[in-house]
PDB file of C-alpha atoms and ligand atoms in Angstrom:
ATOM      1  CA  MET A   1      55.399-194.327-141.410  1.00 73.00           C
ATOM      2  CA  ALA A   2      58.344-192.125-140.588  1.00 86.00           C
ATOM      3  CA  GLY A   3      60.389-191.338-137.522  1.00 90.00           C
ATOM      4  CA  LYS A   4      60.745-187.824-136.147  1.00 95.00           C
ATOM      5  CA  PRO A   5      63.909-185.792-135.525  1.00 97.00           C
ATOM      6  CA  ILE A   6      65.005-185.035-131.967  1.00 98.00           C
ATOM      7  CA  THR A   7      66.888-181.850-131.172  1.00 98.00           C
ATOM      8  CA  ILE A   8      68.487-181.446-127.773  1.00 98.00           C
ATOM      9  CA  SER A   9      69.779-177.989-126.812  1.00 98.00           C
ATOM     10  CA  HIS A  10      71.855-177.096-123.778  1.00 98.00           C
ATOM     11  CA  LEU A  11      70.450-179.928-121.709  1.00 98.00           C
ATOM     12  CA  ASN A  12      71.716-179.834-118.128  1.00 98.00           C
ATOM     13  CA  VAL A  13      70.558-182.392-115.597  1.00 98.00           C
ATOM     14  CA  ARG A  14      71.326-182.262-111.907  1.00 98.00           C
ATOM     15  CA  ILE A  15      70.314-184.871-109.370  1.00 96.00           C
ATOM     16  CA  GLY A  16      70.657-183.453-105.871  1.00 95.00           C
ATOM     17  CA  ASP A  17      73.930-181.548-106.005  1.00 94.00           C
ATOM     18  CA  ARG A  18      75.528-183.614-108.818  1.00 96.00           C
ATOM     19  CA  ASN A  19      75.766-182.537-112.460  1.00 97.00           C
ATOM     20  CA  ILE A  20      74.766-185.677-114.336  1.00 98.00           C
ATOM     21  CA  LEU A  21      74.481-184.210-117.858  1.00 98.00           C
ATOM     22  CA  LYS A  22      76.484-181.127-118.796  1.00 98.00           C
ATOM     23  CA  ASP A  23      75.274-178.826-121.542  1.00 98.00           C
ATOM     24  CA  ILE A  24      74.346-181.492-124.085  1.00 98.00           C
ATOM     25  CA  SER A  25      73.382-180.253-127.554  1.00 98.00           C
ATOM     26  CA  VAL A  26      72.833-182.669-130.421  1.00 98.00           C
ATOM     27  CA  SER A  27      70.411-183.390-133.264  1.00 98.00           C
ATOM     28  CA  ILE A  28      69.279-186.972-133.741  1.00 98.00           C
ATOM     29  CA  PRO A  29      68.012-187.772-137.245  1.00 97.00           C
ATOM     30  CA  PRO A  30      64.858-189.776-138.076  1.00 97.00           C
ATOM     31  CA  ASN A  31      64.952-193.215-139.695  1.00 96.00           C
ATOM     32  CA  LYS A  32      68.442-193.953-138.411  1.00 97.00           C
ATOM     33  CA  ILE A  33      69.878-195.746-135.421  1.00 98.00           C
ATOM     34  CA  THR A  34      71.797-193.420-133.137  1.00 98.00           C
ATOM     35  CA  ALA A  35      73.860-195.197-130.490  1.00 98.00           C
ATOM     36  CA  ILE A  36      74.757-193.536-127.201  1.00 98.00           C
ATOM     37  CA  ILE A  37      77.988-195.118-126.013  1.00 97.00           C
ATOM     38  CA  GLY A  38      80.251-194.580-123.036  1.00 96.00           C
ATOM     39  CA  PRO A  39      81.375-196.252-119.841  1.00 94.00           C
ATOM     40  CA  SER A  40      78.986-197.156-117.056  1.00 93.00           C
ATOM     41  CA  GLY A  41      77.698-194.203-115.035  1.00 95.00           C
ATOM     42  CA  CYS A  42      78.451-191.556-117.678  1.00 96.00           C
ATOM     43  CA  GLY A  43      74.785-190.546-118.117  1.00 97.00           C
ATOM     44  CA  LYS A  44      73.526-192.661-121.035  1.00 97.00           C
ATOM     45  CA  SER A  45      70.295-193.825-119.371  1.00 97.00           C
ATOM     46  CA  THR A  46      69.675-190.356-117.953  1.00 98.00           C
ATOM     47  CA  MET A  47      69.980-188.823-121.421  1.00 98.00           C
ATOM     48  CA  LEU A  48      67.567-191.405-122.835  1.00 98.00           C
ATOM     49  CA  LYS A  49      65.029-190.759-120.067  1.00 97.00           C
ATOM     50  CA  CYS A  50      65.085-187.043-120.885  1.00 98.00           C
ATOM     51  CA  MET A  51      63.631-187.879-124.309  1.00 98.00           C
ATOM     52  CA  ASN A  52      60.309-189.202-123.007  1.00 96.00           C
ATOM     53  CA  ARG A  53      60.301-187.447-119.631  1.00 97.00           C
ATOM     54  CA  MET A  54      60.680-190.634-117.652  1.00 95.00           C
ATOM     55  CA  ILE A  55      63.326-188.482-115.960  1.00 96.00           C
ATOM     56  CA  ASP A  56      60.449-186.595-114.275  1.00 94.00           C
ATOM     57  CA  LEU A  57      60.067-189.588-111.941  1.00 94.00           C
ATOM     58  CA  VAL A  58      63.545-189.144-110.428  1.00 95.00           C
ATOM     59  CA  GLU A  59      63.624-187.369-107.073  1.00 94.00           C
ATOM     60  CA  GLU A  60      65.588-184.140-106.638  1.00 95.00           C
ATOM     61  CA  ILE A  61      65.888-183.741-110.371  1.00 96.00           C
ATOM     62  CA  ASP A  62      66.614-180.380-111.948  1.00 96.00           C
ATOM     63  CA  ILE A  63      66.491-180.080-115.744  1.00 97.00           C
ATOM     64  CA  GLU A  64      67.501-177.110-117.871  1.00 97.00           C
ATOM     65  CA  GLY A  65      67.526-176.816-121.623  1.00 97.00           C
ATOM     66  CA  ASP A  66      65.211-178.053-124.339  1.00 96.00           C
ATOM     67  CA  VAL A  67      64.333-181.283-126.074  1.00 98.00           C
ATOM     68  CA  HIS A  68      62.349-180.847-129.279  1.00 98.00           C
ATOM     69  CA  ILE A  69      60.748-183.847-130.965  1.00 97.00           C
ATOM     70  CA  ASP A  70      59.465-183.087-134.439  1.00 94.00           C
ATOM     71  CA  GLY A  71      59.757-179.400-133.584  1.00 94.00           C
ATOM     72  CA  GLU A  72      57.777-179.537-130.345  1.00 95.00           C
ATOM     73  CA  ASN A  73      59.431-178.727-127.014  1.00 96.00           C
ATOM     74  CA  ILE A  74      58.578-181.707-124.793  1.00 97.00           C
ATOM     75  CA  TYR A  75      59.370-179.626-121.690  1.00 95.00           C
ATOM     76  CA  GLY A  76      57.076-176.843-122.858  1.00 93.00           C
ATOM     77  CA  SER A  77      53.840-175.964-121.102  1.00 91.00           C
ATOM     78  CA  GLY A  78      50.735-177.837-122.175  1.00 91.00           C
ATOM     79  CA  ILE A  79      52.587-181.044-123.062  1.00 95.00           C
ATOM     80  CA  ASP A  80      50.525-184.188-122.455  1.00 95.00           C
ATOM     81  CA  VAL A  81      53.139-186.505-120.977  1.00 95.00           C
ATOM     82  CA  SER A  82      51.109-189.676-121.515  1.00 92.00           C
ATOM     83  CA  LEU A  83      50.649-188.783-125.200  1.00 93.00           C
ATOM     84  CA  LEU A  84      54.381-188.016-125.387  1.00 96.00           C
ATOM     85  CA  ARG A  85      55.201-191.462-124.017  1.00 94.00           C
ATOM     86  CA  LYS A  86      52.890-193.034-126.604  1.00 93.00           C
ATOM     87  CA  LYS A  87      54.902-191.302-129.336  1.00 96.00           C
ATOM     88  CA  VAL A  88      58.239-192.027-127.690  1.00 97.00           C
ATOM     89  CA  GLY A  89      58.349-195.670-126.670  1.00 96.00           C
ATOM     90  CA  MET A  90      60.989-197.095-124.367  1.00 96.00           C
ATOM     91  CA  ILE A  91      62.363-200.614-124.002  1.00 96.00           C
ATOM     92  CA  ALA A  92      64.185-201.426-120.806  1.00 93.00           C
ATOM     93  CA  GLN A  93      67.308-203.392-120.032  1.00 92.00           C
ATOM     94  CA  THR A  94      65.434-206.228-118.311  1.00 93.00           C
ATOM     95  CA  PRO A  95      62.276-207.451-120.061  1.00 95.00           C
ATOM     96  CA  ASN A  96      59.267-206.147-118.146  1.00 95.00           C
ATOM     97  CA  PRO A  97      56.144-207.835-119.556  1.00 97.00           C
ATOM     98  CA  LEU A  98      52.890-206.904-117.837  1.00 97.00           C
ATOM     99  CA  PRO A  99      51.463-209.616-115.540  1.00 97.00           C
ATOM    100  CA  MET A 100      48.861-210.703-118.079  1.00 98.00           C
ATOM    101  CA  SER A 101      48.547-212.821-121.217  1.00 98.00           C
ATOM    102  CA  ILE A 102      50.709-212.510-124.317  1.00 98.00           C
ATOM    103  CA  TYR A 103      47.699-211.114-126.200  1.00 98.00           C
ATOM    104  CA  ASP A 104      46.826-208.584-123.500  1.00 98.00           C
ATOM    105  CA  ASN A 105      50.405-207.343-123.278  1.00 98.00           C
ATOM    106  CA  ILE A 106      50.148-206.129-126.868  1.00 98.00           C
ATOM    107  CA  ALA A 107      46.487-205.028-126.681  1.00 98.00           C
ATOM    108  CA  TYR A 108      47.005-203.073-123.433  1.00 97.00           C
ATOM    109  CA  GLY A 109      48.368-199.860-124.985  1.00 95.00           C
ATOM    110  CA  PRO A 110      45.912-199.686-127.898  1.00 96.00           C
ATOM    111  CA  ARG A 111      43.012-200.301-125.439  1.00 97.00           C
ATOM    112  CA  ILE A 112      44.164-197.434-123.199  1.00 93.00           C
ATOM    113  CA  HIS A 113      44.211-195.212-126.254  1.00 90.00           C
ATOM    114  CA  GLY A 114      40.618-196.105-127.122  1.00 93.00           C
ATOM    115  CA  GLN A 115      40.913-199.127-129.406  1.00 94.00           C
ATOM    116  CA  ARG A 116      38.062-201.485-128.423  1.00 94.00           C
ATOM    117  CA  LYS A 117      37.124-203.562-131.467  1.00 97.00           C
ATOM    118  CA  ARG A 118      38.295-207.146-131.098  1.00 97.00           C
ATOM    119  CA  THR A 119      39.022-207.569-134.815  1.00 97.00           C
ATOM    120  CA  ASP A 120      41.217-204.425-134.808  1.00 97.00           C
ATOM    121  CA  LEU A 121      43.026-205.597-131.674  1.00 98.00           C
ATOM    122  CA  ASP A 122      43.535-209.055-133.215  1.00 98.00           C
ATOM    123  CA  GLU A 123      45.068-207.410-136.266  1.00 98.00           C
ATOM    124  CA  ILE A 124      47.403-205.224-134.151  1.00 97.00           C
ATOM    125  CA  VAL A 125      48.493-208.202-132.024  1.00 98.00           C
ATOM    126  CA  GLU A 126      49.287-210.339-135.063  1.00 98.00           C
ATOM    127  CA  ARG A 127      51.073-207.527-136.920  1.00 97.00           C
ATOM    128  CA  CYS A 128      53.243-206.491-133.958  1.00 97.00           C
ATOM    129  CA  LEU A 129      54.156-210.074-133.042  1.00 97.00           C
ATOM    130  CA  ASN A 130      55.012-210.705-136.688  1.00 94.00           C
ATOM    131  CA  THR A 131      57.258-207.639-136.796  1.00 93.00           C
ATOM    132  CA  VAL A 132      59.370-208.999-133.947  1.00 93.00           C
ATOM    133  CA  GLY A 133      59.360-212.530-135.345  1.00 91.00           C
ATOM    134  CA  LEU A 134      57.320-213.939-132.469  1.00 95.00           C
ATOM    135  CA  TRP A 135      53.988-214.688-134.146  1.00 97.00           C
ATOM    136  CA  SER A 136      54.778-218.212-135.320  1.00 96.00           C
ATOM    137  CA  GLU A 137      56.241-219.042-131.894  1.00 96.00           C
ATOM    138  CA  VAL A 138      53.222-217.907-129.843  1.00 97.00           C
ATOM    139  CA  LYS A 139      50.131-217.842-132.074  1.00 98.00           C
ATOM    140  CA  GLU A 140      48.783-221.075-130.555  1.00 98.00           C
ATOM    141  CA  ARG A 141      49.083-219.797-126.983  1.00 98.00           C
ATOM    142  CA  LEU A 142      48.174-216.122-127.003  1.00 98.00           C
ATOM    143  CA  GLU A 143      46.211-216.524-123.763  1.00 98.00           C
ATOM    144  CA  ASP A 144      49.210-217.921-121.859  1.00 98.00           C
ATOM    145  CA  PRO A 145      50.806-215.614-119.289  1.00 98.00           C
ATOM    146  CA  ALA A 146      53.655-213.618-120.820  1.00 98.00           C
ATOM    147  CA  ALA A 147      55.808-214.701-117.887  1.00 97.00           C
ATOM    148  CA  LYS A 148      55.899-218.225-119.351  1.00 97.00           C
ATOM    149  CA  LEU A 149      57.964-217.037-122.318  1.00 97.00           C
ATOM    150  CA  SER A 150      61.750-217.280-122.322  1.00 96.00           C
ATOM    151  CA  ILE A 151      63.626-214.097-121.408  1.00 95.00           C
ATOM    152  CA  GLY A 152      64.547-213.531-125.059  1.00 94.00           C
ATOM    153  CA  GLN A 153      60.921-213.947-126.148  1.00 96.00           C
ATOM    154  CA  GLN A 154      59.817-211.614-123.345  1.00 97.00           C
ATOM    155  CA  GLN A 155      62.109-208.882-124.649  1.00 95.00           C
ATOM    156  CA  ARG A 156      60.723-209.291-128.173  1.00 96.00           C
ATOM    157  CA  LEU A 157      57.227-209.120-126.649  1.00 97.00           C
ATOM    158  CA  CYS A 158      58.198-205.837-124.968  1.00 97.00           C
ATOM    159  CA  LEU A 159      59.398-204.501-128.316  1.00 96.00           C
ATOM    160  CA  ALA A 160      56.092-205.604-129.900  1.00 97.00           C
ATOM    161  CA  ARG A 161      54.194-203.913-127.046  1.00 97.00           C
ATOM    162  CA  ALA A 162      56.068-200.674-127.678  1.00 96.00           C
ATOM    163  CA  LEU A 163      55.221-200.882-131.397  1.00 96.00           C
ATOM    164  CA  ALA A 164      51.510-201.512-130.757  1.00 97.00           C
ATOM    165  CA  VAL A 165      50.767-197.860-129.939  1.00 95.00           C
ATOM    166  CA  GLN A 166      52.436-196.660-133.169  1.00 94.00           C
ATOM    167  CA  PRO A 167      55.298-194.651-131.707  1.00 96.00           C
ATOM    168  CA  GLU A 168      57.532-192.344-133.725  1.00 96.00           C
ATOM    169  CA  VAL A 169      60.636-192.826-131.612  1.00 97.00           C
ATOM    170  CA  LEU A 170      62.012-195.957-129.933  1.00 98.00           C
ATOM    171  CA  LEU A 171      64.366-195.554-126.987  1.00 98.00           C
ATOM    172  CA  CYS A 172      66.325-198.727-126.228  1.00 97.00           C
ATOM    173  CA  ASP A 173      68.406-198.967-123.048  1.00 97.00           C
ATOM    174  CA  GLU A 174      70.901-201.851-123.182  1.00 96.00           C
ATOM    175  CA  VAL A 175      68.017-203.992-124.432  1.00 95.00           C
ATOM    176  CA  THR A 176      70.087-207.086-125.160  1.00 95.00           C
ATOM    177  CA  SER A 177      72.177-207.150-121.993  1.00 93.00           C
ATOM    178  CA  SER A 178      70.091-209.792-120.207  1.00 90.00           C
ATOM    179  CA  LEU A 179      69.628-211.960-123.313  1.00 91.00           C
ATOM    180  CA  ASP A 180      71.388-215.015-124.711  1.00 90.00           C
ATOM    181  CA  PRO A 181      73.358-214.386-127.951  1.00 92.00           C
ATOM    182  CA  VAL A 182      70.665-215.819-130.256  1.00 91.00           C
ATOM    183  CA  SER A 183      67.911-213.665-128.751  1.00 90.00           C
ATOM    184  CA  ALA A 184      70.232-210.653-128.785  1.00 92.00           C
ATOM    185  CA  LYS A 185      70.839-211.216-132.499  1.00 94.00           C
ATOM    186  CA  HIS A 186      67.053-211.360-133.089  1.00 90.00           C
ATOM    187  CA  ILE A 187      66.562-207.992-131.411  1.00 93.00           C
ATOM    188  CA  GLU A 188      69.469-206.437-133.320  1.00 96.00           C
ATOM    189  CA  THR A 189      68.061-207.660-136.638  1.00 95.00           C
ATOM    190  CA  GLU A 190      64.594-206.384-135.776  1.00 93.00           C
ATOM    191  CA  LEU A 191      65.870-202.946-134.763  1.00 95.00           C
ATOM    192  CA  SER A 192      67.865-202.664-137.991  1.00 95.00           C
ATOM    193  CA  SER A 193      64.771-203.287-140.082  1.00 94.00           C
ATOM    194  CA  LEU A 194      62.575-201.043-137.902  1.00 94.00           C
ATOM    195  CA  LYS A 195      64.708-197.975-138.471  1.00 94.00           C
ATOM    196  CA  ASN A 196      62.960-197.346-141.796  1.00 94.00           C
ATOM    197  CA  ASP A 197      59.854-196.381-139.849  1.00 95.00           C
ATOM    198  CA  TYR A 198      61.169-194.929-136.588  1.00 96.00           C
ATOM    199  CA  THR A 199      63.837-192.828-134.974  1.00 97.00           C
ATOM    200  CA  ILE A 200      65.841-195.266-132.878  1.00 98.00           C
ATOM    201  CA  VAL A 201      68.091-194.186-130.015  1.00 98.00           C
ATOM    202  CA  PHE A 202      70.051-197.104-128.714  1.00 97.00           C
ATOM    203  CA  VAL A 203      72.148-197.116-125.536  1.00 98.00           C
ATOM    204  CA  THR A 204      74.876-199.721-125.325  1.00 95.00           C
ATOM    205  CA  HIS A 205      78.193-200.169-123.615  1.00 89.00           C
ATOM    206  CA  ILE A 206      79.100-202.933-126.076  1.00 92.00           C
ATOM    207  CA  LEU A 207      81.242-201.312-128.746  1.00 94.00           C
ATOM    208  CA  ARG A 208      80.962-204.190-131.200  1.00 94.00           C
ATOM    209  CA  GLN A 209      77.188-203.916-131.013  1.00 95.00           C
ATOM    210  CA  ALA A 210      77.305-200.188-131.669  1.00 97.00           C
ATOM    211  CA  LYS A 211      79.563-200.865-134.669  1.00 96.00           C
ATOM    212  CA  ARG A 212      77.073-203.383-136.052  1.00 96.00           C
ATOM    213  CA  LEU A 213      73.973-201.251-135.599  1.00 97.00           C
ATOM    214  CA  ALA A 214      74.680-197.559-135.410  1.00 98.00           C
ATOM    215  CA  ASP A 215      74.380-195.025-138.204  1.00 98.00           C
ATOM    216  CA  TYR A 216      75.325-192.197-135.814  1.00 98.00           C
ATOM    217  CA  VAL A 217      77.196-192.312-132.528  1.00 98.00           C
ATOM    218  CA  ILE A 218      77.122-190.092-129.462  1.00 98.00           C
ATOM    219  CA  PHE A 219      80.041-190.636-127.077  1.00 98.00           C
ATOM    220  CA  LEU A 220      79.273-189.541-123.520  1.00 98.00           C
ATOM    221  CA  TYR A 221      81.946-189.328-120.881  1.00 97.00           C
ATOM    222  CA  LEU A 222      81.336-188.142-117.310  1.00 97.00           C
ATOM    223  CA  GLY A 223      78.103-186.443-118.336  1.00 98.00           C
ATOM    224  CA  GLU A 224      79.673-184.588-121.229  1.00 98.00           C
ATOM    225  CA  LEU A 225      79.002-185.132-124.931  1.00 98.00           C
ATOM    226  CA  VAL A 226      82.555-185.637-126.133  1.00 98.00           C
ATOM    227  CA  GLU A 227      81.872-186.550-129.732  1.00 98.00           C
ATOM    228  CA  TYR A 228      78.991-186.968-132.144  1.00 98.00           C
ATOM    229  CA  GLY A 229      78.961-187.972-135.786  1.00 98.00           C
ATOM    230  CA  PRO A 230      78.385-190.673-138.388  1.00 98.00           C
ATOM    231  CA  ALA A 231      79.360-194.050-136.926  1.00 98.00           C
ATOM    232  CA  ASN A 232      82.237-194.584-139.370  1.00 97.00           C
ATOM    233  CA  GLU A 233      83.815-191.262-138.479  1.00 97.00           C
ATOM    234  CA  VAL A 234      83.503-191.699-134.733  1.00 97.00           C
ATOM    235  CA  PHE A 235      84.778-195.273-134.802  1.00 97.00           C
ATOM    236  CA  PHE A 236      87.536-194.934-137.385  1.00 96.00           C
ATOM    237  CA  HIS A 237      88.523-191.248-137.277  1.00 97.00           C
ATOM    238  CA  PRO A 238      87.658-190.013-133.772  1.00 97.00           C
ATOM    239  CA  LYS A 239      88.459-186.339-133.281  1.00 97.00           C
ATOM    240  CA  ASP A 240      88.789-186.311-129.499  1.00 98.00           C
ATOM    241  CA  PRO A 241      91.591-188.215-127.746  1.00 97.00           C
ATOM    242  CA  ARG A 242      89.090-189.443-125.127  1.00 97.00           C
ATOM    243  CA  THR A 243      86.954-191.035-127.858  1.00 97.00           C
ATOM    244  CA  ALA A 244      90.032-192.627-129.395  1.00 97.00           C
ATOM    245  CA  ALA A 245      91.096-194.044-126.033  1.00 96.00           C
ATOM    246  CA  TYR A 246      87.626-195.427-125.319  1.00 96.00           C
ATOM    247  CA  ILE A 247      87.366-197.061-128.733  1.00 95.00           C
ATOM    248  CA  GLU A 248      90.823-198.563-128.369  1.00 93.00           C
ATOM    249  CA  GLY A 249      89.700-200.064-125.077  1.00 89.00           C
ATOM    250  CA  VAL A 250      92.013-198.030-122.845  1.00 88.00           C
ATOM    251  CA  PHE A 251      89.126-197.603-120.349  1.00 85.00           C
ATOM    252  CA  GLY A 252      85.421-198.418-119.886  1.00 80.00           C
TER     253      GLY A 252
HETATM  254  N1  ADP B   1      67.762-191.796-109.623  1.00 64.75           N
HETATM  255  C1  ADP B   1      69.040-191.426-109.394  1.00 64.75           C
HETATM  256  N2  ADP B   1      69.394-190.890-108.204  1.00 64.75           N
HETATM  257  C2  ADP B   1      70.677-190.509-107.983  1.00 64.75           C
HETATM  258  N3  ADP B   1      71.670-190.614-108.867  1.00 64.75           N
HETATM  259  C3  ADP B   1      71.383-191.149-110.061  1.00 64.75           C
HETATM  260  C4  ADP B   1      70.057-191.585-110.403  1.00 64.75           C
HETATM  261  N4  ADP B   1      70.066-192.057-111.665  1.00 64.75           N
HETATM  262  C5  ADP B   1      71.345-191.936-112.087  1.00 64.75           C
HETATM  263  N5  ADP B   1      72.131-191.391-111.138  1.00 64.75           N
HETATM  264  C6  ADP B   1      73.559-191.118-111.261  1.00 64.75           C
HETATM  265  O1  ADP B   1      73.774-190.446-112.488  1.00 64.75           O
HETATM  266  C7  ADP B   1      74.949-190.910-113.125  1.00 64.75           C
HETATM  267  C8  ADP B   1      74.617-191.380-114.521  1.00 64.75           C
HETATM  268  O2  ADP B   1      73.768-192.518-114.422  1.00 64.75           O
HETATM  269  P1  ADP B   1      73.188-193.255-115.693  1.00 64.75           P
HETATM  270  O3  ADP B   1      72.516-192.248-116.564  1.00 64.75           O
HETATM  271  O4  ADP B   1      72.384-194.378-115.197  1.00 64.75           O
HETATM  272  O5  ADP B   1      74.524-193.754-116.420  1.00 64.75           O
HETATM  273  P2  ADP B   1      74.749-194.924-117.502  1.00 64.75           P
HETATM  274  O6  ADP B   1      73.415-195.278-118.055  1.00 64.75           O
HETATM  275  O7  ADP B   1      75.687-194.326-118.494  1.00 64.75           O
HETATM  276  O8  ADP B   1      75.380-196.056-116.772  1.00 64.75           O
HETATM  277  C9  ADP B   1      75.522-192.000-112.241  1.00 64.75           C
HETATM  278  O9  ADP B   1      76.548-191.435-111.455  1.00 64.75           O
HETATM  279  C10 ADP B   1      74.357-192.407-111.369  1.00 64.75           C
HETATM  280  O10 ADP B   1      74.803-192.836-110.109  1.00 64.75           O
HETATM  281 MG1   MG B   2      72.382-197.086-118.045  1.00 64.75          MG
END
């Protein structure tokens, strides 16, 4: 499996009369982790939602510019948004398991996309739970409600659910912020090993986390892309004084 490149060109997002993202252009490489960093309210989640068109659900939204995933313009005519969201999975800040069993949480997506055979579903459930290190913890109670799991386990379940439909891109929005440190570490380790197979875009406002995980870094400030580059360059040789100030902890 391989991830797909994402190319964003002149992306402008307005909500009502406010410019939320201002002329963003950047190319995000496959099989790497790209972190979007910046202080709260600078547009990180909005930028992420533009990559699987979850942004369409926002009222009074006005989007200009292009987002190409693997060469295809996802804002072009004839795009099947539900197929797009299968290819571009998203994991939210707060774990949001479906109100059903552990097993059915994972099987839900594959079933919607036509997978019916129990043996195939069993195989997908075991493989995805294994990938996130949850299989040995839950294999004896797959029919239990997902809500019975700890918050950290629920977030790993949500990651497994995203993987079950074989996405090409994983969008992660502050996915460890509601977790205890041990669960957060689990998720970080899993994302690091998953990057071989996916394009991972990872929003965080925790700089140390971005330093641990990111191969590339995008620094957003007040809706503007201030700096983009390999993580080592952005963190240790920032070109823009605003990036330098943010990394030094002057604000944010
Ligand atoms: N649905 C919405 N309606 C109105 N304003 C919004 C909406 N979503 C985000 N915003 C505004 O857009 C700006 C960027 O938000 P967001 O992308 O969530 O930032 P971040 O994820 O960096 O904290 C903020 O000023 C926020 O108030
Ligand atoms: Mg956010």
